[in-house]
Amino acid sequence: MRVAAFSTKAYDREFLLRASAGTPIEWCWFEVQLEADTARLAEGAVAVNCFVNDRLDARTLAILSGLGVRLVTLRCAGFNGVDLVAAARLHMPVVRVPEYSPHAVAEHTLGLILALNRRLPRAFNRVRDGNFSLEGLLGFDLFGRTAGVIGTGHIGRCVAEILLGFGCHVLAHDPHPDAPLMGRGVRYVAIDDLLSSSDIITLHCPLTPATHHLINQASIARLRPGVMLINTSRGGLIDTSAVITALKTGHIGHLGLDVYEEEGSLFFDDHSGTIINDDVFTRLLTFPNVVITAHQAFFTANALEAIASQTVRNLLHLERGEPLEAVVTA
Ligand code: NAD
């Protein structure tokens, strides 16, 4: 079975090839993102395999369907890049990897919190430069602080557990509260209470029309002055311009991002020799209290192994005519 895999890097190919050894899967690798202009590359494939910034809008899906593609497989948990209504209309199931390593993303989230609080990037650069001054590196104890976790699914649950381990008071907001977390001391509250009572806020809900720009001018007004905001979920949860305004006034004291609303044209590629034309993104880079990583929270060997093996399983279900797993519906 021929599978057109888009947005692939050498590391994706290595893990997918290993997981599919001995199976009838025949990969066609493409570095380009899947979108309407590149969809014809999937000619001859029965399935496509895509990643977070591929754009499977109605037009792209119609082209794929016309080429005979019967299945969309995602190498990720988030499915905000797929028009699920259009896919259903075309009878093209969409399957994802719902849980590959929540620990990978949760641990990176804590990495951002610690890097921001203890100003590790600045400290690292100072020491390399022979500057051993501590001025400007003052942090705070996480112990005893209040952390708000928005979305306590696979990843948010792990983040809450790690924060409990640090001795934080953990508040959470999720339409589906997690009983074991409550048993461990996590307190579910209304979103406004979480926003106004947390010293650290970390986002782990999916990007949907309801959560788009969850952090905006109005919600920022409710935040504690000096709050630390972390987003390792999806860029569209945050109105970046509103956050920049709040960083300039100091209302937001620290910002840690692994995702960015317009990351599609930047992340996963080396732009170090070119001019970056996104003025919003470059403004973010000028703040000493902002740490940005380029969508790497998932990037552990454990996660890549799990993504590859679930992807291969998803494809073999189609090949064998078995019921599909992890189907995403609108
Ligand atoms: P999940 O589906 O297990 O959990 C999401 C949780 O969010 C659910 O409990 C759901 O009830 C809750 N939720 C939905 N709407 C909400 C709202 N309006 N307010 C509060 N909570 C809400 O997903 P997950 O595996 O924990 O992943 C969470 C997100 O992390 C994904 O949607 C994906 O976008 C992102 N992600 C990022 C990376 C990365 O590398 N940065 C990797 C994997 C996933």
Coordinates of C-alpha atoms and ligand atoms in Angstrom, one line a residue:
M1 CA 0.0 0.0 0.0
R2 CA 1.4 3.4 -1.1
V3 CA 1.3 6.1 1.6
A4 CA 2.2 9.8 0.8
A5 CA 3.8 11.2 3.9
F6 CA 4.0 15.0 4.1
S7 CA 6.1 17.4 6.2
T8 CA 8.6 14.6 6.9
K9 CA 12.1 15.1 8.2
A10 CA 14.9 12.6 8.4
Y11 CA 13.9 11.7 12.0
D12 CA 10.2 10.9 10.9
R13 CA 11.4 8.7 8.1
E14 CA 13.8 6.8 10.4
F15 CA 11.1 6.0 13.0
L16 CA 8.4 5.2 10.4
L17 CA 10.6 3.0 8.4
R18 CA 11.6 1.0 11.5
A19 CA 8.0 0.6 12.6
S20 CA 6.8 -0.5 9.1
A21 CA 9.6 -3.0 8.4
G22 CA 8.1 -6.2 7.0
T23 CA 4.7 -4.6 6.3
P24 CA 3.3 -3.9 2.8
I25 CA 3.5 -0.1 3.4
E26 CA 5.4 1.7 0.7
W27 CA 6.2 5.3 1.7
C28 CA 6.5 8.3 -0.6
W29 CA 8.3 11.0 1.4
F30 CA 7.6 14.7 0.9
E31 CA 9.3 17.5 2.9
V32 CA 6.6 20.0 1.7
Q33 CA 3.5 20.6 3.7
L34 CA 0.2 19.2 2.5
E35 CA -2.1 21.9 1.2
A36 CA -4.2 22.3 -2.0
D37 CA -1.1 23.2 -4.1
T38 CA 0.9 20.1 -3.1
A39 CA -2.0 17.6 -2.8
R40 CA -1.4 16.2 -6.3
L41 CA 1.8 14.7 -5.0
A42 CA -0.4 12.0 -3.4
E43 CA -1.3 10.5 -6.7
G44 CA -1.2 6.7 -6.5
A45 CA -1.4 6.7 -2.7
V46 CA -4.3 5.1 -0.8
A47 CA -3.5 7.2 2.3
V48 CA -1.8 10.4 3.3
N49 CA 0.2 10.9 6.5
C50 CA 0.4 14.4 7.9
F51 CA 1.7 16.6 10.7
V52 CA 0.6 19.6 12.7
N53 CA 0.9 22.3 10.1
D54 CA -0.4 20.5 7.1
R55 CA -3.6 22.2 5.8
L56 CA -6.3 19.7 5.0
D57 CA -9.0 22.2 4.1
A58 CA -12.0 21.3 2.0
R59 CA -10.1 22.0 -1.3
T60 CA -7.1 19.8 -0.3
L61 CA -9.4 17.0 0.8
A62 CA -11.4 17.1 -2.4
I63 CA -8.2 16.9 -4.5
L64 CA -7.0 13.9 -2.4
S65 CA -10.4 12.2 -2.7
G66 CA -10.3 12.7 -6.5
L67 CA -6.9 11.0 -6.6
G68 CA -8.3 8.0 -4.8
V69 CA -6.9 8.7 -1.3
R70 CA -9.1 6.8 1.2
L71 CA -7.6 7.7 4.6
V72 CA -5.9 10.6 6.4
T73 CA -3.5 9.6 9.1
L74 CA -2.1 12.2 11.4
R75 CA 1.3 11.9 13.1
C76 CA 0.0 14.0 16.0
A77 CA -2.8 14.3 18.5
G78 CA -4.2 17.7 17.5
F79 CA -6.5 17.7 14.4
N80 CA -7.3 21.4 14.1
G81 CA -5.6 21.5 10.6
V82 CA -8.3 19.2 9.2
D83 CA -11.7 20.2 8.0
L84 CA -13.5 17.3 9.5
V85 CA -16.9 18.2 8.1
A86 CA -15.5 18.1 4.6
A87 CA -13.6 14.9 5.3
A88 CA -16.9 13.2 6.5
R89 CA -18.7 14.5 3.4
L90 CA -16.0 12.8 1.2
H91 CA -16.2 9.6 3.3
M92 CA -12.5 10.0 4.1
P93 CA -11.8 8.9 7.7
V94 CA -9.2 10.8 9.7
V95 CA -7.2 8.9 12.3
R96 CA -4.7 10.4 14.7
V97 CA -2.3 9.4 17.4
P98 CA -4.3 10.4 20.5
E99 CA -1.7 9.6 23.1
Y100 CA 1.9 9.0 22.3
S101 CA 3.8 10.5 25.2
P102 CA 1.9 13.0 27.4
H103 CA 5.1 13.0 29.5
A104 CA 7.1 14.4 26.7
V105 CA 4.9 17.5 26.4
A106 CA 4.3 17.8 30.2
E107 CA 8.0 17.6 31.0
H108 CA 8.8 20.3 28.3
T109 CA 6.1 22.5 29.8
L110 CA 7.9 22.3 33.2
G111 CA 11.2 23.0 31.3
L112 CA 9.7 26.3 30.1
I113 CA 8.4 27.2 33.5
L114 CA 11.8 26.5 35.1
A115 CA 13.8 28.2 32.3
L116 CA 11.6 31.4 32.7
N117 CA 11.5 31.5 36.5
R118 CA 15.2 30.9 37.0
R119 CA 16.1 32.8 33.7
L120 CA 18.3 29.9 32.6
P121 CA 18.8 31.1 29.0
R122 CA 20.2 34.4 30.3
A123 CA 22.3 32.7 33.0
F124 CA 23.7 30.3 30.5
N125 CA 24.8 33.0 28.1
R126 CA 26.2 35.1 30.9
V127 CA 28.4 32.4 32.3
R128 CA 29.7 31.6 28.8
D129 CA 30.6 35.3 28.5
G130 CA 32.5 35.3 31.8
N131 CA 29.7 37.3 33.5
F132 CA 28.9 35.8 36.9
S133 CA 26.6 38.6 38.1
L134 CA 23.2 37.5 39.5
E135 CA 21.5 40.9 38.8
G136 CA 18.3 40.3 36.9
L137 CA 18.2 36.6 37.6
L138 CA 15.9 36.6 40.6
G139 CA 13.3 33.8 40.6
F140 CA 10.7 32.6 43.0
D141 CA 10.0 29.2 44.7
L142 CA 7.4 27.2 42.9
F143 CA 6.6 25.6 46.2
G144 CA 3.4 27.2 47.5
R145 CA 2.5 29.0 44.3
T146 CA -0.8 28.6 42.5
A147 CA -0.7 27.0 39.1
G148 CA -3.7 26.9 36.8
V149 CA -4.0 24.1 34.3
I150 CA -6.5 24.7 31.4
G151 CA -7.4 21.3 30.0
T152 CA -6.6 18.2 32.0
G153 CA -6.6 15.5 29.4
H154 CA -3.6 13.3 28.8
I155 CA -1.0 16.1 28.9
G156 CA -2.7 18.5 31.3
R157 CA -3.1 15.7 33.8
C158 CA 0.6 14.9 33.8
V159 CA 1.4 18.6 34.1
A160 CA -0.9 18.9 37.1
E161 CA 0.8 15.9 38.7
I162 CA 4.3 17.3 38.3
L163 CA 3.2 20.7 39.6
L164 CA 1.7 18.9 42.7
G165 CA 5.2 17.3 43.1
F166 CA 6.7 20.8 43.2
G167 CA 4.3 21.7 46.1
C168 CA 2.1 24.0 44.0
H169 CA -1.6 24.6 44.7
V170 CA -3.1 23.3 41.4
L171 CA -6.3 24.8 40.0
A172 CA -7.8 23.3 36.9
H173 CA -10.5 24.0 34.4
D174 CA -11.9 21.4 32.1
P175 CA -15.5 20.5 31.0
H176 CA -14.7 17.0 32.0
P177 CA -13.0 17.1 35.5
D178 CA -10.6 14.2 36.3
A179 CA -11.7 12.5 39.5
P180 CA -8.3 11.0 40.4
L181 CA -6.7 14.4 40.1
M182 CA -9.3 15.9 42.4
G183 CA -8.5 13.1 44.9
R184 CA -4.9 14.3 44.8
G185 CA -5.8 17.8 45.6
V186 CA -6.4 19.5 42.3
R187 CA -9.3 22.0 42.6
Y188 CA -11.5 22.5 39.5
V189 CA -12.8 26.0 39.2
A190 CA -14.5 28.3 36.7
I191 CA -12.2 29.7 34.0
D192 CA -12.5 33.2 35.4
D193 CA -11.5 32.1 38.9
L194 CA -8.5 30.2 37.4
L195 CA -7.4 33.2 35.4
S196 CA -7.6 35.6 38.4
S197 CA -6.1 33.3 41.0
S198 CA -3.1 31.7 39.3
D199 CA 0.6 32.7 39.4
I200 CA 1.3 30.3 36.5
I201 CA -1.2 29.4 33.8
T202 CA -0.5 26.6 31.4
L203 CA -2.7 25.7 28.4
H204 CA -3.5 22.1 27.5
C205 CA -6.9 22.2 25.8
P206 CA -7.3 21.6 22.1
L207 CA -7.7 24.4 19.6
T208 CA -11.4 24.6 18.6
P209 CA -13.7 27.5 17.6
A210 CA -14.6 27.7 21.3
T211 CA -11.0 27.9 22.5
H212 CA -9.6 30.2 19.7
H213 CA -8.0 33.2 21.4
L214 CA -9.0 32.0 24.8
I215 CA -6.2 34.3 26.0
N216 CA -7.3 37.7 24.7
Q217 CA -7.4 41.3 25.8
A218 CA -10.4 40.6 28.1
S219 CA -9.1 37.5 29.7
I220 CA -5.6 39.0 30.1
A221 CA -7.3 41.9 32.1
R222 CA -8.4 39.2 34.7
L223 CA -4.8 37.8 35.2
R224 CA -2.7 38.5 38.2
P225 CA -0.1 41.1 37.5
G226 CA 3.2 39.4 36.7
V227 CA 1.6 36.1 35.9
M228 CA 3.6 33.4 34.0
L229 CA 1.7 32.2 30.9
I230 CA 2.7 28.9 29.1
N231 CA 1.4 27.5 25.9
T232 CA 2.5 24.1 24.6
S233 CA -0.8 23.3 23.1
R234 CA -1.7 25.3 19.9
G235 CA -0.7 28.8 18.9
G236 CA -4.3 29.9 18.1
L237 CA -5.3 29.6 21.8
I238 CA -3.5 33.0 22.3
D239 CA -4.1 36.4 20.7
T240 CA -0.4 37.1 20.3
S241 CA -0.9 40.9 19.8
A242 CA -2.8 41.2 23.1
V243 CA -0.1 39.2 24.9
I244 CA 2.6 41.5 23.5
T245 CA 0.7 44.6 24.8
A246 CA 0.5 42.9 28.3
L247 CA 4.2 42.0 28.2
K248 CA 5.1 45.7 27.4
T249 CA 3.1 46.9 30.5
G250 CA 4.5 44.0 32.7
H251 CA 1.0 42.7 33.3
I252 CA 2.3 39.3 31.9
G253 CA 5.6 38.7 33.7
H254 CA 6.8 35.7 31.8
L255 CA 5.8 34.0 28.6
G256 CA 6.8 30.5 27.5
L257 CA 5.7 29.2 24.1
D258 CA 6.2 26.0 22.2
V259 CA 3.6 26.9 19.6
Y260 CA 2.7 30.1 17.7
E261 CA -0.4 30.9 15.7
E262 CA 1.6 31.6 12.5
E263 CA 4.2 28.9 13.1
G264 CA 3.3 27.1 9.8
S265 CA 5.7 29.2 7.7
L266 CA 8.5 29.2 10.4
F267 CA 8.8 26.1 12.6
F268 CA 10.5 22.9 11.8
D269 CA 12.9 24.6 9.2
D270 CA 16.2 26.5 9.4
H271 CA 15.6 30.2 8.7
S272 CA 18.8 31.3 10.3
G273 CA 20.2 32.7 7.0
T274 CA 17.1 34.6 6.0
I275 CA 15.1 37.6 7.1
I276 CA 12.1 36.7 9.2
N277 CA 9.2 38.8 8.0
D278 CA 6.8 38.1 10.8
D279 CA 7.0 41.3 12.9
V280 CA 4.8 39.9 15.6
F281 CA 7.1 36.9 16.1
T282 CA 10.3 39.0 16.0
R283 CA 8.8 41.4 18.6
L284 CA 8.3 38.4 20.9
L285 CA 12.0 37.5 20.5
T286 CA 13.0 40.9 21.9
F287 CA 11.6 40.4 25.4
P288 CA 14.0 39.1 28.1
N289 CA 11.1 37.3 29.8
V290 CA 10.0 35.3 26.9
V291 CA 11.2 31.8 26.0
I292 CA 10.1 30.2 22.8
T293 CA 10.8 26.7 21.5
A294 CA 9.8 25.6 18.0
H295 CA 7.1 23.0 18.6
Q296 CA 9.5 20.6 20.2
A297 CA 7.6 19.6 23.3
F298 CA 6.6 16.2 21.7
F299 CA 10.2 15.5 20.5
T300 CA 11.5 12.6 22.5
A301 CA 12.6 9.2 21.2
N302 CA 9.8 7.6 23.2
A303 CA 7.2 9.8 21.5
L304 CA 8.5 9.3 18.0
E305 CA 8.5 5.5 18.5
A306 CA 4.9 5.6 19.8
I307 CA 3.8 7.9 16.9
A308 CA 5.4 5.7 14.3
S309 CA 4.0 2.4 15.7
Q310 CA 0.4 3.8 16.1
T311 CA 0.6 5.3 12.6
V312 CA 1.6 2.0 11.1
R313 CA -1.2 0.3 13.1
N314 CA -3.7 2.8 11.7
L315 CA -2.5 2.2 8.1
L316 CA -2.6 -1.6 8.5
H317 CA -6.2 -1.5 9.7
L318 CA -7.1 0.0 6.3
E319 CA -4.9 -2.5 4.4
R320 CA -6.6 -5.4 6.2
G321 CA -10.1 -4.0 6.1
E322 CA -10.2 -3.9 9.9
P323 CA -12.1 -1.3 11.9
L324 CA -10.1 1.9 12.3
E325 CA -8.8 3.1 15.7
A326 CA -8.5 6.6 16.9
V327 CA -10.9 8.1 14.3
V328 CA -11.5 11.8 14.7
T329 CA -15.0 13.1 14.1
A330 CA -16.4 16.6 13.8
Ligands
NAD1 P1 -6.7 15.5 25.3 O1 -7.8 15.4 24.3 O2 -6.3 14.3 26.1 O3 -7.1 16.6 26.4 C1 -7.7 17.8 26.1 C2 -8.5 18.2 27.3 O4 -8.9 19.6 27.1 C3 -9.7 17.4 27.5 O5 -9.8 16.9 28.9 C4 -10.9 18.3 27.2 O6 -12.1 18.0 28.0 C5 -10.3 19.6 27.6 N1 -11.0 20.8 27.0 C6 -11.7 20.9 25.8 N2 -12.2 22.1 25.7 C7 -11.8 22.8 26.8 C8 -12.0 24.1 27.2 N3 -12.7 25.0 26.5 N4 -11.4 24.5 28.4 C9 -10.7 23.7 29.2 N5 -10.5 22.4 28.8 C10 -11.0 22.0 27.6 O7 -5.4 16.1 24.6 P2 -3.9 16.0 25.0 O8 -3.3 14.8 24.5 O9 -3.8 16.3 26.5 O10 -3.3 17.3 24.2 C11 -3.7 18.6 24.5 C12 -3.3 19.5 23.3 O11 -1.8 19.5 23.3 C13 -3.6 18.9 21.9 O12 -4.9 19.4 21.5 C14 -2.6 19.4 21.1 O13 -3.0 20.6 20.4 C15 -1.4 19.8 22.0 N6 -0.2 19.1 21.8 C16 1.0 19.8 21.6 C17 2.2 19.1 21.4 C18 3.5 19.8 21.3 O14 4.5 19.2 20.8 N7 3.6 21.1 21.6 C19 2.2 17.7 21.4 C20 1.0 17.0 21.6 C21 -0.2 17.7 21.8

